[in-house]
PDB file of C-alpha atoms and ligand atoms in Angstrom:
ATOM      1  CA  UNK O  11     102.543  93.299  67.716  1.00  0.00           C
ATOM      2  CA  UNK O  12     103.415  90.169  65.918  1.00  0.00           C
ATOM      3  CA  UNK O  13     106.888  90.122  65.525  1.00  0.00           C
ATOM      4  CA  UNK O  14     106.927  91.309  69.385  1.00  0.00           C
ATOM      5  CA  UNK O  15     104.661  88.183  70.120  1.00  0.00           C
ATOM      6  CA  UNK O  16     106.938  85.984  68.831  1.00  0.00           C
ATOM      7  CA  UNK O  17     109.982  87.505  70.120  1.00  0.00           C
ATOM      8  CA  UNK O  18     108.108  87.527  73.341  1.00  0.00           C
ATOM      9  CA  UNK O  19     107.670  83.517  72.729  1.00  0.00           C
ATOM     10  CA  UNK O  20     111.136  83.067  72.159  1.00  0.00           C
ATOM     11  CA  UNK O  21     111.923  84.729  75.352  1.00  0.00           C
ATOM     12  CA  UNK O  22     109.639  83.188  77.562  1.00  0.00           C
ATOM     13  CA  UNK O  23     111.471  79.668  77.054  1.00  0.00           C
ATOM     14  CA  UNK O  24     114.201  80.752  78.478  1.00  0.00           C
ATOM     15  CA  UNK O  25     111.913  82.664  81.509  1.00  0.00           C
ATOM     16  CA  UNK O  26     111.066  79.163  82.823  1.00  0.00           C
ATOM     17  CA  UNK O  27     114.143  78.007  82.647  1.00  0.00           C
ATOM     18  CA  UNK O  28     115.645  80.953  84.603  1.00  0.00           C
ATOM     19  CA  UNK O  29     112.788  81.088  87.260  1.00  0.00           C
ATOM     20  CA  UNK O  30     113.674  77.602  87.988  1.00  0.00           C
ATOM     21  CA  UNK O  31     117.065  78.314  89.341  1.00  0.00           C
ATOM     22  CA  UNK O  32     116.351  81.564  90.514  1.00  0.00           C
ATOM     23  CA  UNK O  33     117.949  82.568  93.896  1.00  0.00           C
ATOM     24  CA  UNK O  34     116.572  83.656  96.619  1.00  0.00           C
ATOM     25  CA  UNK O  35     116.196  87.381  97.289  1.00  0.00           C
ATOM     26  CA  UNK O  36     118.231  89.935  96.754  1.00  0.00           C
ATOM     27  CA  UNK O  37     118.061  93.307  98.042  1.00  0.00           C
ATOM     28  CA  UNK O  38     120.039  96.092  97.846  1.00  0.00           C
ATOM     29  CA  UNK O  39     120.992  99.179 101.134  1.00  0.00           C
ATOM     30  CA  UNK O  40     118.034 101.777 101.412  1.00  0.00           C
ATOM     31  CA  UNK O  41     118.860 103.657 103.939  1.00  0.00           C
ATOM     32  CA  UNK O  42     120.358 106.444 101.652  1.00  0.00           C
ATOM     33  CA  UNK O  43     116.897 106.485  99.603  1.00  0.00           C
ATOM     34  CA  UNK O  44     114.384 108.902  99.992  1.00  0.00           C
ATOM     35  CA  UNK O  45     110.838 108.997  98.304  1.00  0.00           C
ATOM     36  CA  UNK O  46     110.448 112.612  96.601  1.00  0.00           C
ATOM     37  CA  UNK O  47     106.382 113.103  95.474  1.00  0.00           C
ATOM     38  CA  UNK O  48     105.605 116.205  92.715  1.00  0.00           C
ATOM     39  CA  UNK O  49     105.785 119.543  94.289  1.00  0.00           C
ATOM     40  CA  UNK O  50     102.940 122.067  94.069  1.00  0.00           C
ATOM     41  CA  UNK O  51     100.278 119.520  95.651  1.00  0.00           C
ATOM     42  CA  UNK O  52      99.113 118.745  99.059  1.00  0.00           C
ATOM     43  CA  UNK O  53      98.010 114.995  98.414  1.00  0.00           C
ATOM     44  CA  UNK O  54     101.316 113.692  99.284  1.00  0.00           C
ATOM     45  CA  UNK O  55     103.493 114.294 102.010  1.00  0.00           C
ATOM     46  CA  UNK O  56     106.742 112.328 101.637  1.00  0.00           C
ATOM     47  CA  UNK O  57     108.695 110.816 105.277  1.00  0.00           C
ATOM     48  CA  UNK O  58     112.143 112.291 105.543  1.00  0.00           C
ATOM     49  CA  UNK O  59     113.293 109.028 106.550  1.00  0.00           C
ATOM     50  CA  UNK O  60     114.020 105.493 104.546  1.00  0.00           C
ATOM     51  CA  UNK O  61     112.053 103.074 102.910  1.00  0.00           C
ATOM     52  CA  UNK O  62     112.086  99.667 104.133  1.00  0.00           C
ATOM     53  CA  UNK O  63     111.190  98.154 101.045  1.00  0.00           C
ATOM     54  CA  UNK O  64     110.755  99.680  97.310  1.00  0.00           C
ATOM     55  CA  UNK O  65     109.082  97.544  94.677  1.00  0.00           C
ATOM     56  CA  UNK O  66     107.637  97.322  91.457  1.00  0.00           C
ATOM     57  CA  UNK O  67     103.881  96.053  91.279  1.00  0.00           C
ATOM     58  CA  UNK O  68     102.607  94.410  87.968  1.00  0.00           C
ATOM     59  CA  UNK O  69      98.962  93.295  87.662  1.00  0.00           C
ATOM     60  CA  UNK O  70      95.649  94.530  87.103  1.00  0.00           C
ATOM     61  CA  UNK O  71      93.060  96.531  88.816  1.00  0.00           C
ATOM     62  CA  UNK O  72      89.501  94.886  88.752  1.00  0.00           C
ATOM     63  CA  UNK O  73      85.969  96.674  87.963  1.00  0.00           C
ATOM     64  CA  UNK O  74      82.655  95.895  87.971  1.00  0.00           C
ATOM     65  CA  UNK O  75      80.134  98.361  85.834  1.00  0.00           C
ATOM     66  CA  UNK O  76      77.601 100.294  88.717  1.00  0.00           C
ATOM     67  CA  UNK O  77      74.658  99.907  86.427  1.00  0.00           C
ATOM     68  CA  UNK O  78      73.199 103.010  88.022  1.00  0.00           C
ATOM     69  CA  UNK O  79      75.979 105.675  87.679  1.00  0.00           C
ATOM     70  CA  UNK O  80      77.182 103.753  84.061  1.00  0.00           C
ATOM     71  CA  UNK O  81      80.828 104.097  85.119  1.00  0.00           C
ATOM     72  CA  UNK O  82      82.892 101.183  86.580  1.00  0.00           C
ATOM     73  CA  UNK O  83      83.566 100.788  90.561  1.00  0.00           C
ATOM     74  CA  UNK O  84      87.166  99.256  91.634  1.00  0.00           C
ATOM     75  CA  UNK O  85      86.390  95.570  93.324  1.00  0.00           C
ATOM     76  CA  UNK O  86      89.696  94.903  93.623  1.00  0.00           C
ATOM     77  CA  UNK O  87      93.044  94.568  91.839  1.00  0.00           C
ATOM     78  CA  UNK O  88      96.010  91.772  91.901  1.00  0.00           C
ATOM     79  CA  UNK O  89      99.614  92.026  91.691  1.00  0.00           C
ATOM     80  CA  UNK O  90     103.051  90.937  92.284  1.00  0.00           C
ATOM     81  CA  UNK O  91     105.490  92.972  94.094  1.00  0.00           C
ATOM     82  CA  UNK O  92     109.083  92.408  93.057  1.00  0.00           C
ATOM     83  CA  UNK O  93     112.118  94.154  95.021  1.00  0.00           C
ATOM     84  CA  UNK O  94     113.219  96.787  93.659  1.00  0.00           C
ATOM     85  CA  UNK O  95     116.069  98.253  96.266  1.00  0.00           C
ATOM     86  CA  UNK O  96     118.961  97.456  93.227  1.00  0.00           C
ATOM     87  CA  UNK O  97     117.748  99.772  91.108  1.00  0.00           C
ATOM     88  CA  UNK O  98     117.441 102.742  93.501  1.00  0.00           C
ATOM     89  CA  UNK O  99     119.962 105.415  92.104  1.00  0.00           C
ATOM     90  CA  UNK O 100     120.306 103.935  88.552  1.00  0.00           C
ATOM     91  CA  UNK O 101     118.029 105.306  85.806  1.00  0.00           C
ATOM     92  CA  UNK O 102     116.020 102.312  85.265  1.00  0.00           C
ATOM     93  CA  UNK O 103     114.332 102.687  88.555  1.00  0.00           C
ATOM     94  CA  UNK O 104     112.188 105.633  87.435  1.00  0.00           C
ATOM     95  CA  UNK O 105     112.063 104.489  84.022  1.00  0.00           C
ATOM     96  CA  UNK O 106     111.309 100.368  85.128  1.00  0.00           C
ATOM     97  CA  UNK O 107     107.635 100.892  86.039  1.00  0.00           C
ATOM     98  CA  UNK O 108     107.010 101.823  82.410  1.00  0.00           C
ATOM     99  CA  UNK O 109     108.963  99.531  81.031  1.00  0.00           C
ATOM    100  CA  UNK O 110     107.330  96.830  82.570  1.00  0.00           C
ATOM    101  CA  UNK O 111     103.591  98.557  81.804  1.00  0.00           C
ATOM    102  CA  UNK O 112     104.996  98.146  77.844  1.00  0.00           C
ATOM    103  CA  UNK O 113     105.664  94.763  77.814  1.00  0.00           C
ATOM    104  CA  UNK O 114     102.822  93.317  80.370  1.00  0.00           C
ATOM    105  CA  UNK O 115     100.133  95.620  78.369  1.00  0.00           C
ATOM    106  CA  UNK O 116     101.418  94.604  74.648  1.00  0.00           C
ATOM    107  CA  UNK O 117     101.522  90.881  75.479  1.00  0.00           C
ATOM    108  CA  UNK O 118      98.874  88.350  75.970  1.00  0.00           C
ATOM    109  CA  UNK O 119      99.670  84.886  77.559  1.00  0.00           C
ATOM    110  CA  UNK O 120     102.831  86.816  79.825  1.00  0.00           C
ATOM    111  CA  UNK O 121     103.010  85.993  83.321  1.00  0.00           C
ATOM    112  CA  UNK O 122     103.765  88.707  85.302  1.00  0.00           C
ATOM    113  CA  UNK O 123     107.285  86.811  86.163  1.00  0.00           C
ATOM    114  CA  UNK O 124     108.206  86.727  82.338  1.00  0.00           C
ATOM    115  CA  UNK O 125     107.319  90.659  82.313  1.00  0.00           C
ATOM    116  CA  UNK O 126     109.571  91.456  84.941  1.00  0.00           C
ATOM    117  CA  UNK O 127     113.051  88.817  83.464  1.00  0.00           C
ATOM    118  CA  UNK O 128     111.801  89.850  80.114  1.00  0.00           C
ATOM    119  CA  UNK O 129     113.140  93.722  80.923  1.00  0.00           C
ATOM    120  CA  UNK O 130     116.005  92.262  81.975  1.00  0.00           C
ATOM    121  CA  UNK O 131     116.338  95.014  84.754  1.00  0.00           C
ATOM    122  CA  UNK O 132     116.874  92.331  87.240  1.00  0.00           C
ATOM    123  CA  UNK O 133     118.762  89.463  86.718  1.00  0.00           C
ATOM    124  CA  UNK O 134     117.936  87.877  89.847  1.00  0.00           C
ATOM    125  CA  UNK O 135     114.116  89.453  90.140  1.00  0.00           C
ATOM    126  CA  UNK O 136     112.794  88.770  93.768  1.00  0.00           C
ATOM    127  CA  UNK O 137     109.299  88.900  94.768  1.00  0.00           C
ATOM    128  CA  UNK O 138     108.554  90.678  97.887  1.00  0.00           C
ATOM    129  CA  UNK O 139     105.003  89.667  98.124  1.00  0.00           C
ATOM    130  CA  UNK O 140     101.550  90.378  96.522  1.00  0.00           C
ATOM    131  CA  UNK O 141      98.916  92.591  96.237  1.00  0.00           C
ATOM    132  CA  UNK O 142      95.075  92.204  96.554  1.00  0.00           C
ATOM    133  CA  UNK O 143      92.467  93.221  98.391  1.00  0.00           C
ATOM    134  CA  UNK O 144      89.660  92.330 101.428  1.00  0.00           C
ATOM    135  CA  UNK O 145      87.429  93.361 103.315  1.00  0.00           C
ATOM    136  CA  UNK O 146      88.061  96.683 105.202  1.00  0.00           C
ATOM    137  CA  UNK O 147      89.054  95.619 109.350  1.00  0.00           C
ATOM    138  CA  UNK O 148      88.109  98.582 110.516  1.00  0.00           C
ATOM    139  CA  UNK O 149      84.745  99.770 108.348  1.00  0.00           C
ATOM    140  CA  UNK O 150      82.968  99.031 105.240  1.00  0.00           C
ATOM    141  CA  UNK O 151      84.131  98.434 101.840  1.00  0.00           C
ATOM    142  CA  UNK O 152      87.308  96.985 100.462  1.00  0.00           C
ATOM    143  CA  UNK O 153      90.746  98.169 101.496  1.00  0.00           C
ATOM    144  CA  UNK O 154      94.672  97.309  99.946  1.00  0.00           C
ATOM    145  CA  UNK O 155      96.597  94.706 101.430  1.00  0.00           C
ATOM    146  CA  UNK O 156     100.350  94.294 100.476  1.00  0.00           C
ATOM    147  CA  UNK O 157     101.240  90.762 101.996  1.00  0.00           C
ATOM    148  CA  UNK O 158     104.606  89.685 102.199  1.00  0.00           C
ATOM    149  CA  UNK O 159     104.361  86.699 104.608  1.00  0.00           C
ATOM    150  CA  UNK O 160     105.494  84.122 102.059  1.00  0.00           C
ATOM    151  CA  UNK O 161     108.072  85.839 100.060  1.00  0.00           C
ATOM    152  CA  UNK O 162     111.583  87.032 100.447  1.00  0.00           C
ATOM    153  CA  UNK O 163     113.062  87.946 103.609  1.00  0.00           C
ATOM    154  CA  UNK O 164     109.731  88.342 105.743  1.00  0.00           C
ATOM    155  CA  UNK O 165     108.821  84.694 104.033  1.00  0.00           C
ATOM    156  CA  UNK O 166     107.239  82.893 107.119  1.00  0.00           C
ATOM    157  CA  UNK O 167     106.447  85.993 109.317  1.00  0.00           C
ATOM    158  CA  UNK O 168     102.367  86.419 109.835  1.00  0.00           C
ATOM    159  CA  UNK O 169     102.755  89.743 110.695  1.00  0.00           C
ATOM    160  CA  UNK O 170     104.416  91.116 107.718  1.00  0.00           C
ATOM    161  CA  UNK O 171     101.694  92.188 105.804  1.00  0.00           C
ATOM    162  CA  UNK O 172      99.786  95.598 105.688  1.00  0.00           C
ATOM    163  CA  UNK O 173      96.021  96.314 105.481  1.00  0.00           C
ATOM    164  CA  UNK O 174      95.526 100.490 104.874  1.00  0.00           C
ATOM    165  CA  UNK O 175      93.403 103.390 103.949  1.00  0.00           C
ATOM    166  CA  UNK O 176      93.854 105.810 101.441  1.00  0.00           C
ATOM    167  CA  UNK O 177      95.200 109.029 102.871  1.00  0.00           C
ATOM    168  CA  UNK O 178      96.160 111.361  99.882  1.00  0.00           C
ATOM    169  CA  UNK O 179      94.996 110.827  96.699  1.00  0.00           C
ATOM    170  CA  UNK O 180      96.935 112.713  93.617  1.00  0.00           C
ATOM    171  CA  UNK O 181      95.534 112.139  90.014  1.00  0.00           C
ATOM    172  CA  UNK O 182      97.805 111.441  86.979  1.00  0.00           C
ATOM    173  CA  UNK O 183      98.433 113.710  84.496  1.00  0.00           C
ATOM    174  CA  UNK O 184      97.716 110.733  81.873  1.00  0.00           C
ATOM    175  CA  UNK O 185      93.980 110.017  82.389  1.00  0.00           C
ATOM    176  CA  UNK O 186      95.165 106.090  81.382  1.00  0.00           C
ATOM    177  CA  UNK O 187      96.858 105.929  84.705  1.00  0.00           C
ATOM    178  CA  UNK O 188      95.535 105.675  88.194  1.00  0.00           C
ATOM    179  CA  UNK O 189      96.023 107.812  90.859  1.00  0.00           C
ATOM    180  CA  UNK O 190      99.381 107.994  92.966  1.00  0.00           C
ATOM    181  CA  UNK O 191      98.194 107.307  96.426  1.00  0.00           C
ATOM    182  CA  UNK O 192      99.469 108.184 100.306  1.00  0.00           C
ATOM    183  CA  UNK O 193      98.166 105.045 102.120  1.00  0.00           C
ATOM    184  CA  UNK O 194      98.156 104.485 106.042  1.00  0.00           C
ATOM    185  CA  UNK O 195      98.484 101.570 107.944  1.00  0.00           C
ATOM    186  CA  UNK O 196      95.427 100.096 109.562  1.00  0.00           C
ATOM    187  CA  UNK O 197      96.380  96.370 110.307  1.00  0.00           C
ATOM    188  CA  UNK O 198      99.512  94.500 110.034  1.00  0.00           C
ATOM    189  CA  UNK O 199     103.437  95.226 110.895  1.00  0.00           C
ATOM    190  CA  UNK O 200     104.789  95.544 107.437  1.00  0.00           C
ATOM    191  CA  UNK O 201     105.090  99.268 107.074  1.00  0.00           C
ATOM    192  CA  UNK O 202     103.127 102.216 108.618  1.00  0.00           C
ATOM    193  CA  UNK O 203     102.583 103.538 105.183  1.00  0.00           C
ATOM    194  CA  UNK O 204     102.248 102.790 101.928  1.00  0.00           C
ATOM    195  CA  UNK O 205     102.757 105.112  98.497  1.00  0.00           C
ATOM    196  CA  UNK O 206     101.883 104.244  95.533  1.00  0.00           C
ATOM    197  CA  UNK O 207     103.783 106.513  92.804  1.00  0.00           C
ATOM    198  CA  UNK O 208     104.730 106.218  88.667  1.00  0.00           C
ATOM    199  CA  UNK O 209     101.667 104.172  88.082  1.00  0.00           C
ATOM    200  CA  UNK O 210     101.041 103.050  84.307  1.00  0.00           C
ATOM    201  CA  UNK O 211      97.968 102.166  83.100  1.00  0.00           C
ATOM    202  CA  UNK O 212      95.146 100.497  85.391  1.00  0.00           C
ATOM    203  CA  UNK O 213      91.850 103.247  84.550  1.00  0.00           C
ATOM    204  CA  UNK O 214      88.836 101.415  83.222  1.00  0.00           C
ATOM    205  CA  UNK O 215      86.897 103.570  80.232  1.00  0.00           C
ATOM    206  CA  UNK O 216      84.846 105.949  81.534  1.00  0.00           C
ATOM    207  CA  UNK O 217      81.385 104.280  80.784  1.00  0.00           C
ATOM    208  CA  UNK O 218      80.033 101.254  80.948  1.00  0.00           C
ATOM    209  CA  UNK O 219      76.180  99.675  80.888  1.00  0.00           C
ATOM    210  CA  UNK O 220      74.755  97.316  82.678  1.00  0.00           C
ATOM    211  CA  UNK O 221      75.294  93.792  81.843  1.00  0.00           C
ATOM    212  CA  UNK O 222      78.948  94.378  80.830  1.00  0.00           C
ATOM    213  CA  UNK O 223      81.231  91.690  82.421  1.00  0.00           C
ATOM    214  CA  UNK O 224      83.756  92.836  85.264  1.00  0.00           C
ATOM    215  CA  UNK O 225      86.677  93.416  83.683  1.00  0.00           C
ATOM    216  CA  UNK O 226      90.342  93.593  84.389  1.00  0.00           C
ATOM    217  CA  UNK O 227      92.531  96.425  83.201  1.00  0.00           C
ATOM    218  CA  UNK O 228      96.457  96.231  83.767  1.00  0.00           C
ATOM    219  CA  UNK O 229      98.609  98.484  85.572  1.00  0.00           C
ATOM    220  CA  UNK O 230     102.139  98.569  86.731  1.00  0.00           C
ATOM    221  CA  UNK O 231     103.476 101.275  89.773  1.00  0.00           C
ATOM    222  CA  UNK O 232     106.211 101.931  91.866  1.00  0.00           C
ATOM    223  CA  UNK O 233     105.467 100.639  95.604  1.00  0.00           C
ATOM    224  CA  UNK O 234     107.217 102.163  98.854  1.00  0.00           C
ATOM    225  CA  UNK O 235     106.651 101.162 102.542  1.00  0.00           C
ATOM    226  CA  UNK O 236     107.740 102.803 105.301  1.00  0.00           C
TER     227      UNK O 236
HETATM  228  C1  NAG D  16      76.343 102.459  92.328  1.00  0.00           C
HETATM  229  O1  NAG D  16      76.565 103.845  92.502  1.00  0.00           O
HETATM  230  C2  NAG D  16      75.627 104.459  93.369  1.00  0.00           C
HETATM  231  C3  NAG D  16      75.889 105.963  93.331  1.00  0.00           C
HETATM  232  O2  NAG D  16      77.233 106.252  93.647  1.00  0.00           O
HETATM  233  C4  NAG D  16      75.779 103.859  94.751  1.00  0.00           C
HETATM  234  O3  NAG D  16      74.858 104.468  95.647  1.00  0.00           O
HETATM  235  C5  NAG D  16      75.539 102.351  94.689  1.00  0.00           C
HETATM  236  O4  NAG D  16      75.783 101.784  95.942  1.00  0.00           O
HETATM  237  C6  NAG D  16      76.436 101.713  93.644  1.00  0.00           C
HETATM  238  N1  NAG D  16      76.032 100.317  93.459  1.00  0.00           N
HETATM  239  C7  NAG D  16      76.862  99.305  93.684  1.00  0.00           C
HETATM  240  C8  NAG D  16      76.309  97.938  93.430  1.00  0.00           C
HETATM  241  O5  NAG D  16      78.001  99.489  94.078  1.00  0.00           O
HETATM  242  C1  NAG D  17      91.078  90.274  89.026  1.00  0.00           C
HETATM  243  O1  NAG D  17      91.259  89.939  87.679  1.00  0.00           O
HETATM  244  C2  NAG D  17      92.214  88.890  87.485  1.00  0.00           C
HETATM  245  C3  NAG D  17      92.419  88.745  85.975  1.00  0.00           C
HETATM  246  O2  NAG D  17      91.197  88.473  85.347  1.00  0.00           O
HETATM  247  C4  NAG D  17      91.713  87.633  88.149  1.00  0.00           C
HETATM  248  O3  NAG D  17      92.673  86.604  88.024  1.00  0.00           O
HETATM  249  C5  NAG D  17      91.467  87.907  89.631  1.00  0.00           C
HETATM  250  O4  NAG D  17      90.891  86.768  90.237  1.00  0.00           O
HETATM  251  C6  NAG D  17      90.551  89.094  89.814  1.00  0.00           C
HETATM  252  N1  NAG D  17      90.467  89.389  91.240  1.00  0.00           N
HETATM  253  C7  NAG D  17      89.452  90.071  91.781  1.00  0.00           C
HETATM  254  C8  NAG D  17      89.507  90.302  93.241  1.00  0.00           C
HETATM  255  O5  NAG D  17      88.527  90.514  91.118  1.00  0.00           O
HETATM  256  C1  NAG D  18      99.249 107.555  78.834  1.00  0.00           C
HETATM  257  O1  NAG D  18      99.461 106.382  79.603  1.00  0.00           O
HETATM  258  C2  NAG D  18      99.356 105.183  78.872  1.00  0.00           C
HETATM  259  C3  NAG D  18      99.496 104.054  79.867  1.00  0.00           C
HETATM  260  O2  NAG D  18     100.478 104.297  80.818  1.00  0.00           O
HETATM  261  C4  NAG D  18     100.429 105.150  77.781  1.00  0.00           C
HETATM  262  O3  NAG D  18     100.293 103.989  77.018  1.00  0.00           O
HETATM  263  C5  NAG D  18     100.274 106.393  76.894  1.00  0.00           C
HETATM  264  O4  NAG D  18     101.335 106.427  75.970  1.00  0.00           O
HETATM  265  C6  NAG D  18     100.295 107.661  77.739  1.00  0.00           C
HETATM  266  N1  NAG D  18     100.019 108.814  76.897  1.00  0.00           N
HETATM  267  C7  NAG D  18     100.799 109.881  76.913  1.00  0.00           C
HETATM  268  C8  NAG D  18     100.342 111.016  76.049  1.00  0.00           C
HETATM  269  O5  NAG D  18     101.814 109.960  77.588  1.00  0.00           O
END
């Protein structure tokens, strides 16, 4: 941990150096890419058609304890989305999620940025947009928005954002890791849907009593909109 701390130190000089002349986006042809989910489940129904967009998504997920159940409710989660369309075909797309889980979870004082040009994956690592959530438009609760309106290609477009609601629901077989998810448009023009798959990390212990602090838990996943 401390020799990777320093290492990560030594690193991260050179991450502000290289964010400052990044580039804009770059983004690779999907339309040969298709999203395959596990078989033997019902959760998850992959389109036979292309992705528009394929990212990775570092940050955390959020919790608050419920003082009366003693287990911790999701109020939220933030993240950075970062273009992943280069990667598509190679073997570091299935294996970049986790890569990026290792080094954002083993690492305090790492911006998500320095996680992602730390892996050195992408040379040129664009962000599509972000990840957080508000209040659901069409009921009660919370509900995911992916907003790309200032980043990348859709930088400047109000519309390009999404607002959904989970649809399918398929639990990892890690308990550490959250769910991958089947999520359905219910605001915006970014995508129709939304999956969530090879998520890392992001499930809050499984008690907690009252008075504990809300606490933030870090996750990375694979993000694609259709
Ligand atoms: C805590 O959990 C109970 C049982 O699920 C639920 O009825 C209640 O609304 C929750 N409290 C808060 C503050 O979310
Ligand atoms: C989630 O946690 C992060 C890290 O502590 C914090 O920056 C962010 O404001 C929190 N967001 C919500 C909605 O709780
Ligand atoms: C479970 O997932 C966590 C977080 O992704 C990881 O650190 C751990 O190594 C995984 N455990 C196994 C047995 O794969």
């Amino acid at each position: 941990m401390l020799t990777f701390g320093i290492l990560a130190l030594v690193i991260l000089g050179y991450a502000d150096a290289l964010l400052a002349e990044r580039h804009p986006s770059t983004s690779c042809d999907l339309s040969g890419a298709r999203l395959q989910v596990p078989a033997d489940q019902t959760q998850l129904i992959a389109p036979t058609y292309a992705p528009s967009f394929i990212g990775i998504g570092v940050g955390t997920q959020n919790y608050t304890c419920n003082a009366t159940t003693s287990t911790y409710a999701l109020v939220g989660a933030v993240g950075e989305i970062f273009d992943s369309s280069c990667l598509y075909g190679t073997p570091a797309f299935e294996s970049a999620p986790t890569l990026a889980y290792d080094v954002w979870s083993a690492t305090t004082g790492i911006t998500i940025q320095e996680v992602i040009i730390t892996l050195g994956l992408m040379p040129d690592p664009a962000v599509l947009g972000q990840h957080y959530y508000v209040p659901n438009p069409v009921g009660s609760g919370l509900s995911p928005k992916w907003d790309f309106t200032s980043s990348g290609v859709t930088a400047g477009n109000p519309n390009a954002y999404v607002i959904g609601v989970k649809t399918g629901n398929l639990p990892s077989s890690n308990s550490s890791d959250i769910d991958e998810l089947m999520v359905k448009a219910v605001e915006g023009e970014l995508a129709s849907e939304v999956f969530r798959m090879e998520t890392n990390g992001g499930q809050p212990p499984t008690h907690c009593a009252a008075g504990y602090s809300n606490i933030a838990i870090k996750y990375t996943a694979q993000y694609w909109f259709f």
